[in-house]
Coordinates of C-alpha atoms in Angstrom, one line a residue:
M1 CA -22.6 -5.7 -35.5
V2 CA -21.4 -9.3 -35.1
K3 CA -17.9 -8.1 -34.4
G4 CA -19.2 -5.7 -31.8
K5 CA -21.1 -8.4 -30.0
T6 CA -18.0 -10.6 -30.0
V7 CA -16.0 -7.9 -28.3
F8 CA -18.5 -7.1 -25.6
G9 CA -19.0 -10.8 -25.0
L10 CA -15.4 -11.0 -23.9
I11 CA -15.6 -8.0 -21.5
S12 CA -17.1 -8.0 -18.1
I13 CA -19.2 -4.9 -17.7
L14 CA -20.3 -4.3 -14.1
L15 CA -22.6 -1.5 -12.9
F16 CA -21.7 -0.9 -9.2
L17 CA -24.6 -0.4 -6.8
S18 CA -23.9 0.8 -3.3
C19 CA -23.4 -1.9 -0.7
T20 CA -26.4 -0.6 1.2
E21 CA -28.7 -1.1 -1.8
H22 CA -27.5 -4.6 -2.5
N23 CA -24.7 -5.9 -0.4
E24 CA -23.6 -8.6 -2.8
N25 CA -23.1 -6.2 -5.7
F26 CA -19.5 -5.3 -5.6
L27 CA -16.8 -6.4 -8.1
F28 CA -14.8 -9.5 -7.5
H29 CA -13.3 -10.6 -10.8
Y30 CA -10.5 -12.8 -11.9
V31 CA -7.8 -10.9 -13.9
D32 CA -4.8 -12.5 -15.5
P33 CA -1.7 -11.7 -13.3
L34 CA 0.1 -10.3 -16.3
E35 CA -2.4 -7.5 -16.4
K36 CA -1.8 -4.4 -14.3
V37 CA -5.0 -3.4 -12.5
L38 CA -5.3 0.4 -12.4
P39 CA -7.2 2.1 -9.5
E40 CA -9.8 3.6 -11.9
Q41 CA -10.3 0.4 -13.9
T42 CA -13.8 -1.2 -14.1
L43 CA -13.7 -3.3 -17.3
F44 CA -11.9 -6.7 -17.4
M45 CA -11.6 -9.5 -19.9
N46 CA -13.5 -12.6 -19.1
V47 CA -10.7 -15.2 -19.0
P48 CA -10.7 -18.6 -17.1
A49 CA -9.3 -18.4 -13.5
E50 CA -6.8 -21.1 -14.1
A51 CA -3.0 -21.6 -14.0
D52 CA -1.0 -24.1 -16.1
V53 CA 2.2 -24.9 -14.3
V54 CA 5.0 -27.4 -14.1
R55 CA 6.3 -28.8 -10.9
G56 CA 8.9 -26.6 -9.3
E57 CA 7.3 -23.3 -10.3
T58 CA 4.6 -21.0 -8.9
A59 CA 0.9 -20.8 -9.8
T60 CA -0.3 -17.2 -9.7
F61 CA -3.8 -15.7 -9.6
Q62 CA -5.1 -12.1 -9.4
F63 CA -8.5 -10.9 -8.4
A64 CA -9.9 -7.3 -8.8
I65 CA -12.0 -5.9 -5.9
R66 CA -14.1 -2.7 -6.1
S67 CA -17.2 -1.2 -4.6
N68 CA -19.0 2.2 -4.8
D69 CA -18.8 2.3 -1.0
N70 CA -15.9 1.9 1.4
L71 CA -14.9 -1.7 2.1
R72 CA -13.3 -2.5 5.5
D73 CA -11.5 -5.5 6.8
V74 CA -11.3 -7.1 3.4
R75 CA -9.7 -10.5 3.4
V76 CA -9.1 -13.0 0.6
S77 CA -8.6 -16.7 1.3
L78 CA -8.2 -19.9 -0.7
R79 CA -10.4 -22.8 0.4
S80 CA -11.4 -26.3 -0.4
V81 CA -8.6 -27.2 -2.9
K82 CA -9.2 -30.8 -4.2
S83 CA -7.7 -33.1 -6.7
L84 CA -10.2 -33.6 -9.5
T85 CA -8.7 -37.1 -10.0
T86 CA -8.7 -38.5 -6.5
G87 CA -11.0 -36.1 -4.6
E88 CA -8.2 -35.6 -2.0
D89 CA -8.1 -32.4 -0.1
I90 CA -4.9 -30.4 -0.8
S91 CA -3.1 -27.8 1.3
F92 CA -0.2 -25.6 0.3
D93 CA 2.3 -24.8 3.1
R94 CA 4.0 -21.9 1.2
L95 CA 0.8 -20.3 -0.1
K96 CA 1.0 -16.4 -0.1
I97 CA -1.9 -14.1 -0.4
S98 CA -1.0 -10.4 -0.9
Y99 CA -2.7 -7.2 -1.9
V100 CA -1.3 -5.2 -4.8
G101 CA -0.5 -1.7 -3.5
K102 CA -0.6 1.4 -5.7
V103 CA 2.4 3.7 -6.0
H104 CA 2.7 7.1 -7.6
V105 CA 4.6 8.1 -10.8
G106 CA 5.2 11.8 -10.8
R107 CA 7.9 12.2 -13.4
A108 CA 7.6 11.4 -17.1
Q109 CA 9.8 8.7 -18.7
V110 CA 12.2 10.3 -21.2
E111 CA 11.5 8.0 -24.1
P112 CA 8.2 6.1 -23.4
G113 CA 7.3 3.2 -25.6
S114 CA 4.1 3.1 -27.7
D115 CA 2.6 0.7 -25.2
I116 CA 3.2 2.7 -22.1
I117 CA 0.3 2.3 -19.6
H118 CA -1.5 5.6 -18.8
S119 CA -3.2 5.9 -15.4
A120 CA -5.6 8.8 -14.9
S121 CA -4.6 9.1 -11.3
N122 CA -0.8 8.5 -11.9
F123 CA -1.0 5.6 -9.5
Y124 CA 0.1 2.2 -10.6
P125 CA 0.1 -1.3 -9.1
D126 CA 3.4 -2.8 -8.0
P127 CA 4.2 -3.7 -4.3
L128 CA 2.8 -6.9 -2.9
M129 CA 1.6 -5.9 0.6
D130 CA 1.4 -8.8 3.0
D131 CA -1.3 -7.4 5.3
Q132 CA -3.9 -9.9 6.6
F133 CA -6.8 -7.4 6.1
I134 CA -7.0 -4.3 4.0
D135 CA -9.5 -1.4 3.6
I136 CA -10.5 -0.3 0.1
P137 CA -11.8 3.2 -0.5
A138 CA -15.0 3.6 -2.5
S139 CA -14.6 3.6 -6.3
V140 CA -11.0 2.4 -6.1
T141 CA -10.1 -0.9 -7.7
T142 CA -7.6 -3.0 -5.8
S143 CA -6.4 -6.5 -6.5
A144 CA -5.5 -9.6 -4.4
W145 CA -2.6 -11.7 -5.5
I146 CA -2.3 -15.4 -4.7
S147 CA 1.1 -17.2 -5.2
I148 CA 1.1 -21.0 -4.8
P149 CA 4.5 -22.7 -5.1
I150 CA 4.2 -26.1 -6.6
D151 CA 6.7 -28.5 -5.1
K152 CA 8.8 -30.7 -7.4
D153 CA 7.2 -33.9 -5.8
F154 CA 3.7 -32.6 -6.2
N155 CA 1.4 -35.0 -8.0
P156 CA 0.5 -34.0 -11.6
G157 CA -3.1 -33.5 -12.4
K158 CA -6.0 -31.1 -12.3
Y159 CA -7.0 -29.3 -9.1
A160 CA -9.8 -26.9 -8.2
G161 CA -10.4 -24.6 -5.3
E162 CA -12.4 -21.6 -4.2
V163 CA -11.1 -18.1 -3.7
V164 CA -13.3 -16.1 -1.3
V165 CA -13.3 -12.4 -0.5
E166 CA -15.0 -11.2 2.7
G167 CA -15.4 -7.7 4.0
V168 CA -17.6 -5.1 5.8
C169 CA -19.6 -2.6 3.8
D170 CA -21.9 -0.1 5.5
G171 CA -21.8 -2.2 8.7
K172 CA -22.8 -5.4 6.8
Q173 CA -20.7 -8.5 6.0
V174 CA -20.3 -9.1 2.3
N175 CA -18.6 -11.9 0.4
R176 CA -18.1 -13.4 -3.0
S177 CA -16.3 -16.4 -4.4
I178 CA -14.6 -17.6 -7.6
T179 CA -13.6 -21.2 -8.5
I180 CA -10.0 -21.6 -9.7
A181 CA -8.3 -24.4 -11.6
I182 CA -4.7 -25.4 -11.3
N183 CA -3.4 -27.7 -14.0
V184 CA -0.1 -29.3 -12.9
Y185 CA 2.0 -30.9 -15.6
S186 CA 4.4 -33.7 -14.9
T187 CA 7.5 -31.8 -16.1
I188 CA 9.9 -30.6 -13.4
V189 CA 11.7 -27.4 -14.0
N190 CA 15.4 -28.0 -14.0
E191 CA 18.0 -26.5 -11.7
Q192 CA 18.5 -23.0 -13.0
T193 CA 21.0 -22.5 -15.8
L194 CA 20.2 -18.8 -16.5
K195 CA 22.5 -16.5 -14.5
V196 CA 20.5 -13.7 -12.9
T197 CA 21.7 -10.8 -10.7
N198 CA 20.0 -7.8 -9.2
W199 CA 22.4 -5.7 -7.3
Y200 CA 21.5 -5.0 -3.7
Q201 CA 22.1 -1.9 -1.6
P202 CA 23.2 -2.8 2.0
G203 CA 21.9 0.3 3.8
F204 CA 18.2 -0.6 3.7
S205 CA 17.2 3.1 3.9
Y206 CA 13.5 3.7 4.4
V207 CA 12.9 0.4 6.3
D208 CA 13.6 2.1 9.6
G209 CA 13.7 5.6 8.3
E210 CA 17.5 5.7 8.1
D211 CA 20.3 3.5 7.0
V212 CA 20.7 0.4 9.1
P213 CA 24.3 -0.1 10.3
Q214 CA 26.0 -3.0 8.5
F215 CA 26.5 -6.2 10.5
S216 CA 24.2 -5.1 13.3
E217 CA 21.6 -7.6 14.5
R218 CA 18.9 -5.5 12.7
W219 CA 20.9 -5.5 9.5
W220 CA 21.3 -9.3 9.5
S221 CA 17.5 -9.7 10.1
L222 CA 16.8 -7.6 7.0
M223 CA 19.5 -9.5 5.0
E224 CA 17.7 -12.7 6.0
K225 CA 14.5 -11.4 4.5
M226 CA 16.2 -10.1 1.4
G227 CA 18.1 -13.4 0.9
N228 CA 14.9 -15.4 1.1
Y229 CA 13.5 -13.2 -1.6
M230 CA 16.6 -13.6 -3.8
K231 CA 16.2 -17.4 -3.5
E232 CA 12.4 -17.3 -4.1
Y233 CA 12.8 -15.1 -7.1
R234 CA 15.7 -17.1 -8.6
Q235 CA 18.7 -14.9 -8.3
N236 CA 21.9 -16.9 -8.4
V237 CA 24.7 -14.4 -8.9
V238 CA 25.4 -11.8 -6.2
K239 CA 27.7 -8.8 -6.3
I240 CA 29.8 -8.8 -3.2
D241 CA 32.5 -6.3 -2.6
P242 CA 35.7 -7.6 -1.0
L243 CA 37.4 -4.2 -1.5
R244 CA 34.9 -2.4 0.8
L245 CA 34.1 -5.3 3.1
A246 CA 37.8 -5.9 4.0
D247 CA 39.5 -4.6 7.1
Y248 CA 42.9 -2.9 6.5
T249 CA 46.0 -2.6 8.6
F250 CA 48.1 0.5 7.8
E251 CA 51.7 1.2 8.5
G252 CA 53.4 4.4 7.4
G253 CA 50.2 5.4 5.5
K254 CA 50.0 2.3 3.3
V255 CA 48.1 -0.9 3.6
V256 CA 50.3 -3.8 4.9
K257 CA 47.6 -6.4 5.8
I258 CA 44.1 -7.2 4.6
D259 CA 41.5 -9.2 6.5
F260 CA 38.6 -10.7 4.5
T261 CA 36.5 -11.9 7.5
R262 CA 33.5 -9.7 6.8
F263 CA 33.6 -10.6 3.1
D264 CA 33.5 -14.2 4.2
D265 CA 30.5 -13.6 6.4
V266 CA 28.5 -12.1 3.5
V267 CA 29.6 -14.9 1.1
N268 CA 28.7 -17.6 3.5
F269 CA 25.4 -16.0 4.2
F270 CA 24.4 -16.2 0.6
R271 CA 25.9 -19.7 0.2
K272 CA 23.7 -21.0 3.1
K273 CA 20.7 -19.5 1.3
G274 CA 21.6 -21.7 -1.7
I275 CA 21.7 -18.9 -4.2
L276 CA 25.3 -18.3 -4.8
N277 CA 26.2 -19.8 -8.2
M278 CA 28.7 -17.0 -8.8
I279 CA 30.3 -14.2 -6.8
A280 CA 30.7 -11.0 -8.7
G281 CA 33.4 -9.0 -6.9
G282 CA 32.5 -5.3 -6.6
H283 CA 34.0 -2.5 -8.8
I284 CA 37.6 -1.4 -8.0
A285 CA 37.4 1.7 -10.2
G286 CA 35.1 4.4 -11.3
R287 CA 34.7 7.7 -13.2
E288 CA 36.5 10.8 -11.9
G289 CA 33.4 12.9 -12.5
G290 CA 30.8 13.0 -15.3
W291 CA 29.7 10.3 -17.7
T292 CA 32.5 10.9 -20.2
S293 CA 35.3 11.3 -17.7
Q294 CA 38.1 8.8 -17.3
F295 CA 38.3 5.8 -15.0
G296 CA 40.6 5.7 -12.0
Y297 CA 41.2 3.3 -9.1
F298 CA 39.6 3.5 -5.6
I299 CA 42.2 3.0 -2.9
P300 CA 41.7 2.8 0.9
I301 CA 43.1 5.6 3.0
L302 CA 42.9 6.5 6.7
Q303 CA 40.8 9.6 7.3
N304 CA 40.3 10.6 11.0
N305 CA 41.2 7.0 12.0
L306 CA 38.5 5.6 9.7
V307 CA 38.9 3.9 6.3
A308 CA 37.8 5.9 3.4
F309 CA 38.3 5.4 -0.4
K310 CA 40.0 7.8 -2.6
W311 CA 39.9 8.1 -6.4
V312 CA 43.2 8.2 -8.1
D313 CA 44.1 8.1 -11.8
C314 CA 44.7 4.9 -13.7
E315 CA 48.5 5.2 -13.7
N316 CA 48.9 6.1 -10.0
A317 CA 51.9 4.2 -8.5
K318 CA 50.3 3.9 -5.0
A319 CA 47.2 2.4 -6.5
K320 CA 49.2 -0.2 -8.4
E321 CA 51.2 -1.0 -5.3
F322 CA 48.0 -1.5 -3.3
Y323 CA 46.3 -3.7 -5.9
K324 CA 49.3 -5.8 -6.3
L325 CA 48.9 -6.7 -2.6
F326 CA 45.1 -6.8 -2.7
F327 CA 44.8 -9.3 -5.6
K328 CA 47.7 -11.4 -4.2
E329 CA 45.9 -11.8 -0.9
L330 CA 42.4 -12.1 -2.5
L331 CA 43.5 -14.9 -4.8
E332 CA 45.1 -16.8 -1.9
H333 CA 42.0 -16.3 0.2
L334 CA 39.6 -17.4 -2.6
K335 CA 41.7 -20.6 -3.1
Q336 CA 41.7 -21.4 0.6
Q337 CA 37.9 -21.0 0.8
G338 CA 37.3 -23.0 -2.4
W339 CA 35.6 -20.0 -4.1
L340 CA 38.1 -19.2 -6.9
D341 CA 36.2 -21.0 -9.7
M342 CA 33.0 -19.1 -8.8
Y343 CA 34.5 -15.7 -8.5
I344 CA 34.4 -13.0 -11.3
Q345 CA 35.7 -9.5 -11.0
H346 CA 34.1 -6.2 -11.9
I347 CA 36.5 -3.4 -12.9
A348 CA 34.3 -0.3 -13.6
D349 CA 30.7 0.2 -14.6
E350 CA 29.6 0.9 -18.1
P351 CA 32.7 1.9 -20.0
I352 CA 32.0 4.0 -23.2
K353 CA 34.3 4.9 -26.1
S354 CA 35.5 8.2 -24.5
N355 CA 36.9 6.4 -21.4
A356 CA 37.7 3.0 -22.9
K357 CA 41.5 3.8 -22.8
S358 CA 41.5 4.2 -19.0
Y359 CA 39.3 1.2 -18.6
I360 CA 41.7 -0.9 -20.6
A361 CA 44.7 0.4 -18.6
I362 CA 43.1 -0.8 -15.3
S363 CA 41.7 -4.0 -16.6
S364 CA 45.0 -5.1 -18.3
Y365 CA 46.9 -4.4 -15.0
V366 CA 44.4 -6.5 -13.1
K367 CA 44.8 -9.3 -15.7
K368 CA 48.5 -9.1 -15.2
L369 CA 48.1 -9.5 -11.4
A370 CA 45.4 -12.1 -11.5
S371 CA 45.3 -13.8 -14.9
N372 CA 43.0 -16.6 -13.8
L373 CA 40.2 -14.2 -12.7
L374 CA 37.4 -13.6 -15.2
I375 CA 36.7 -9.9 -15.8
V376 CA 33.0 -9.0 -15.9
D377 CA 31.3 -5.6 -16.6
A378 CA 28.2 -4.0 -18.0
C379 CA 29.4 -2.1 -21.1
H380 CA 28.3 0.4 -23.7
T381 CA 31.1 -0.3 -26.1
K382 CA 32.7 -3.4 -27.6
D383 CA 36.0 -1.6 -28.2
L384 CA 37.8 -2.7 -25.0
D385 CA 40.8 -4.5 -26.4
N386 CA 39.5 -7.9 -25.5
Q387 CA 39.7 -7.1 -21.8
I388 CA 36.3 -8.6 -20.8
D389 CA 35.6 -12.3 -20.2
V390 CA 31.9 -11.9 -19.2
W391 CA 30.4 -9.3 -21.5
I392 CA 27.2 -7.6 -20.3
P393 CA 26.1 -5.1 -23.0
Q394 CA 22.9 -3.1 -22.4
L395 CA 20.1 -4.6 -24.4
N396 CA 20.1 -2.0 -27.2
Y397 CA 23.9 -2.4 -27.6
L398 CA 23.5 -6.2 -27.7
H399 CA 21.0 -5.5 -30.5
R400 CA 23.4 -3.2 -32.3
D401 CA 26.5 -5.3 -32.0
Y402 CA 24.9 -8.8 -31.9
D403 CA 27.3 -10.3 -34.4
F404 CA 30.3 -9.2 -32.3
Y405 CA 28.9 -10.8 -29.2
K406 CA 28.1 -14.0 -30.9
S407 CA 31.7 -14.1 -32.2
Q408 CA 32.9 -13.6 -28.6
Q409 CA 30.8 -16.6 -27.5
K410 CA 32.5 -18.7 -30.2
K411 CA 35.8 -17.7 -28.7
G412 CA 34.8 -19.0 -25.3
K413 CA 33.7 -15.7 -23.8
I414 CA 30.5 -15.4 -21.8
V415 CA 27.7 -12.9 -22.8
W416 CA 24.8 -11.7 -20.7
F417 CA 22.8 -8.6 -21.2
Y418 CA 21.4 -5.9 -18.8
T419 CA 18.7 -3.2 -18.6
C420 CA 18.6 -0.2 -16.4
V421 CA 17.6 3.5 -17.0
W422 CA 18.0 2.5 -20.6
P423 CA 17.1 1.2 -23.1
Q424 CA 13.7 2.8 -23.1
G425 CA 11.2 3.1 -26.1
E426 CA 10.0 -0.2 -27.3
Y427 CA 12.6 -2.4 -25.5
A428 CA 11.6 -4.7 -22.8
N429 CA 12.6 -3.6 -19.3
R430 CA 11.3 -3.6 -15.7
Y431 CA 9.5 -0.2 -15.5
I432 CA 6.3 0.2 -13.6
Q433 CA 4.5 2.0 -16.5
Q434 CA 5.4 -0.9 -19.0
P435 CA 3.0 -3.8 -19.6
L436 CA 4.0 -6.5 -17.2
I437 CA 4.4 -9.1 -19.9
K438 CA 7.5 -7.1 -21.2
T439 CA 9.2 -7.8 -17.9
R440 CA 8.5 -11.5 -18.3
L441 CA 9.7 -11.5 -21.9
L442 CA 13.1 -10.3 -20.9
H443 CA 14.0 -14.0 -20.4
W444 CA 12.4 -15.1 -23.7
I445 CA 14.9 -12.6 -25.2
N446 CA 17.6 -14.4 -23.3
Y447 CA 16.6 -17.7 -24.9
K448 CA 15.9 -16.4 -28.5
Y449 CA 19.4 -14.8 -28.8
G450 CA 21.4 -17.5 -26.9
I451 CA 22.3 -15.1 -24.0
D452 CA 22.6 -17.0 -20.7
G453 CA 22.6 -14.3 -18.2
Y454 CA 20.8 -11.1 -17.1
L455 CA 21.9 -8.2 -14.9
H456 CA 20.0 -5.3 -13.4
W457 CA 21.5 -2.8 -11.0
G458 CA 18.4 -2.2 -8.8
L459 CA 17.1 -4.7 -6.3
N460 CA 16.5 -2.2 -3.5
F461 CA 18.3 1.1 -4.4
W462 CA 15.7 3.4 -2.9
R463 CA 16.8 7.0 -3.4
G464 CA 15.4 10.4 -3.0
E465 CA 11.8 10.0 -1.9
N466 CA 10.2 7.0 -0.1
P467 CA 9.5 4.5 -2.9
L468 CA 6.0 3.9 -1.5
V469 CA 5.4 7.7 -2.0
E470 CA 7.1 8.4 -5.4
T471 CA 8.6 5.9 -7.8
A472 CA 10.2 8.1 -10.5
A473 CA 13.4 9.5 -9.0
I474 CA 15.5 12.3 -10.5
Q475 CA 19.3 12.7 -10.4
P476 CA 21.2 15.9 -9.8
D477 CA 21.8 16.3 -13.5
G478 CA 18.1 16.2 -14.2
L479 CA 18.0 12.6 -15.5
V480 CA 14.7 10.9 -14.6
L481 CA 15.0 7.3 -13.5
P482 CA 11.9 5.6 -15.0
A483 CA 9.4 4.6 -12.3
G484 CA 10.6 1.5 -10.4
D485 CA 14.0 1.3 -12.3
A486 CA 16.0 1.3 -9.1
W487 CA 14.1 -1.4 -7.2
V488 CA 11.8 -4.4 -7.3
L489 CA 11.7 -4.8 -3.5
Y490 CA 9.9 -2.2 -1.3
P491 CA 10.3 -1.2 2.4
Y492 CA 7.0 -1.8 4.1
K493 CA 6.1 -1.6 7.8
K494 CA 9.7 -2.2 9.0
H495 CA 10.3 -5.1 6.6
L496 CA 10.7 -5.9 2.9
I497 CA 8.1 -6.9 0.4
P498 CA 8.3 -7.9 -3.3
S499 CA 6.6 -6.6 -6.3
I500 CA 4.5 -7.9 -9.2
R501 CA 7.5 -7.1 -11.5
L502 CA 9.7 -9.5 -9.5
E503 CA 7.0 -12.1 -9.9
A504 CA 7.0 -11.6 -13.6
M505 CA 10.8 -11.9 -13.7
R506 CA 10.7 -15.2 -11.8
D507 CA 8.1 -16.6 -14.1
G508 CA 10.2 -15.5 -17.1
I509 CA 13.2 -17.3 -15.7
V510 CA 11.2 -20.5 -15.5
D511 CA 10.0 -20.0 -19.1
Y512 CA 13.7 -19.8 -20.2
E513 CA 14.4 -23.1 -18.4
L514 CA 11.4 -24.8 -20.0
L515 CA 12.4 -23.6 -23.4
K516 CA 15.9 -25.1 -22.8
L517 CA 14.2 -28.4 -21.9
L518 CA 12.1 -28.3 -25.0
E519 CA 15.2 -27.5 -27.1
Q520 CA 16.6 -31.0 -26.0
K521 CA 13.5 -32.7 -27.4
N522 CA 12.4 -30.5 -30.2
P523 CA 14.6 -27.5 -31.0
Q524 CA 12.6 -26.4 -34.0
L525 CA 9.4 -26.1 -31.9
A526 CA 11.3 -24.2 -29.2
T527 CA 12.4 -21.7 -31.8
Q528 CA 9.0 -21.5 -33.3
L529 CA 7.4 -20.8 -29.9
V530 CA 9.8 -18.1 -28.9
N531 CA 9.6 -16.5 -32.4
S532 CA 5.8 -16.2 -32.0
L533 CA 6.4 -13.8 -29.1
V534 CA 9.7 -12.1 -29.6
Y535 CA 10.2 -10.9 -33.2
D536 CA 13.3 -8.8 -32.6
F537 CA 15.2 -7.3 -29.7
D538 CA 12.6 -4.5 -29.5
K539 CA 9.5 -6.1 -31.1
Y540 CA 7.2 -8.4 -29.2
D541 CA 3.6 -9.7 -29.2
I542 CA 2.4 -8.5 -25.8
D543 CA -1.2 -9.9 -26.1
I544 CA -1.7 -11.8 -22.8
V545 CA -4.2 -14.3 -24.3
H546 CA -1.7 -15.1 -27.1
F547 CA 1.1 -15.5 -24.5
R548 CA -1.0 -18.0 -22.5
K549 CA -1.7 -20.0 -25.6
I550 CA 2.0 -20.2 -26.6
R551 CA 3.0 -21.1 -23.1
K552 CA 0.4 -23.9 -22.9
Q553 CA 1.8 -25.2 -26.2
L554 CA 5.2 -25.2 -24.5
L555 CA 3.9 -27.2 -21.5
E556 CA 2.0 -29.7 -23.8
A557 CA 5.1 -30.2 -25.9
L558 CA 7.2 -31.1 -22.9
E559 CA 4.4 -33.4 -21.6
N560 CA 4.3 -35.3 -24.9

């Protein structure tokens, strides 16, 4: 009986009356932002509406809203923020208030984890809609999301404010409020050391209903928005493709001159955004057909007076002749621009044992042409004849071959890891149906295993159906891409919006940097803290209350 009382004392149980019966009786409840609020959900833990943050990161709050009647013109605002030390009124110039949209998951994940989230409606929270007002249907739970960037020069201390929800129900104005606390520690998050890349798709399909022509005025305006999000969410490595961005001059059917002006335009765009720690040059090779087929080069050809790219096998003489010119001119150009030291080169994506031989043939030829370029690739096998300089094994293969990758680090090689369609099961990833804390823990995994980079292929690779309509895509071979795998940005009302998964990734990156800071002061404690959340590559404590306790210990240790 005592145990039962304890449990129910921790849960908010609300009986919803209609707004006409009692216009104050609708749910407005603080929910930890690591919890995914489902549309049918009515029970929430009672936890303090507070955020513990360092300077240079973002304080985040989430509030569930629900009524038994329709709510119209709902608006959430943050008011009356004051320093509890000085009484000074505080304003936040970069404050963002969003509403968490619900998206549909219509196809089952192939290997779901034991902690997969089940929604009775098959709708899940993810996109952060930037509307000023929203309408909420009766008996549907929605949440408001507040992001407060804390500047590096912000005064440490305790702050309090009031979050207010207002709306119209049955023709009557209704409102509720909740007091929040922001505890700002004096620690300043360092300049980012963790390398992070999410590949972007330049077509921006679904924003305007069709692909947006590259380098058009509209395209640059969308790139501007996307670049801002990349910076805000701490991406610092960008895959940029000189092969496909270059202009080619042909004589007698072969390339005689290469112009990298458009490549420069894209590089300079990201450099001005302040997010380009490294340039990852796009793939020059790919599979001939299916997954186990061999790799061959892509070479430019003229087709109806337009440049197209043709696949040829890895020993093709014309391909070797072209790439001899390509890398000669690319290296000269990178040197002239001062970008050589920040450039790494992809060969082909995800080599496996059955096509390793063709991968090695292409990579070794590139190394012969450009010995000072680092080769980078996502890989499923370690048996690549020492061809890779920046290894990026999939998380489960890092798990399997961890001793090999640590030995590569000792030899001076770089090791990151990646996730994508796989690994599934118990492994952390970015899927919509996974607990959000597992997305944040990706970068605690980075820290625990000494892996200083993370790659994902999908920033905005919307494919098939509109991602706001269906999130689980299916490929021609029948492979289901787990919900949200291909993107963390959404097209919305002719622009781009982020997601709660992207928010969790950003916060996990900050956690990594704070653990690195603590490592300088107390490496044993840093190890102890990370070990209390990440037990193995695929075993974690995902209790949110426990996570907040551990993170507070991290902040307190840095403060002291």
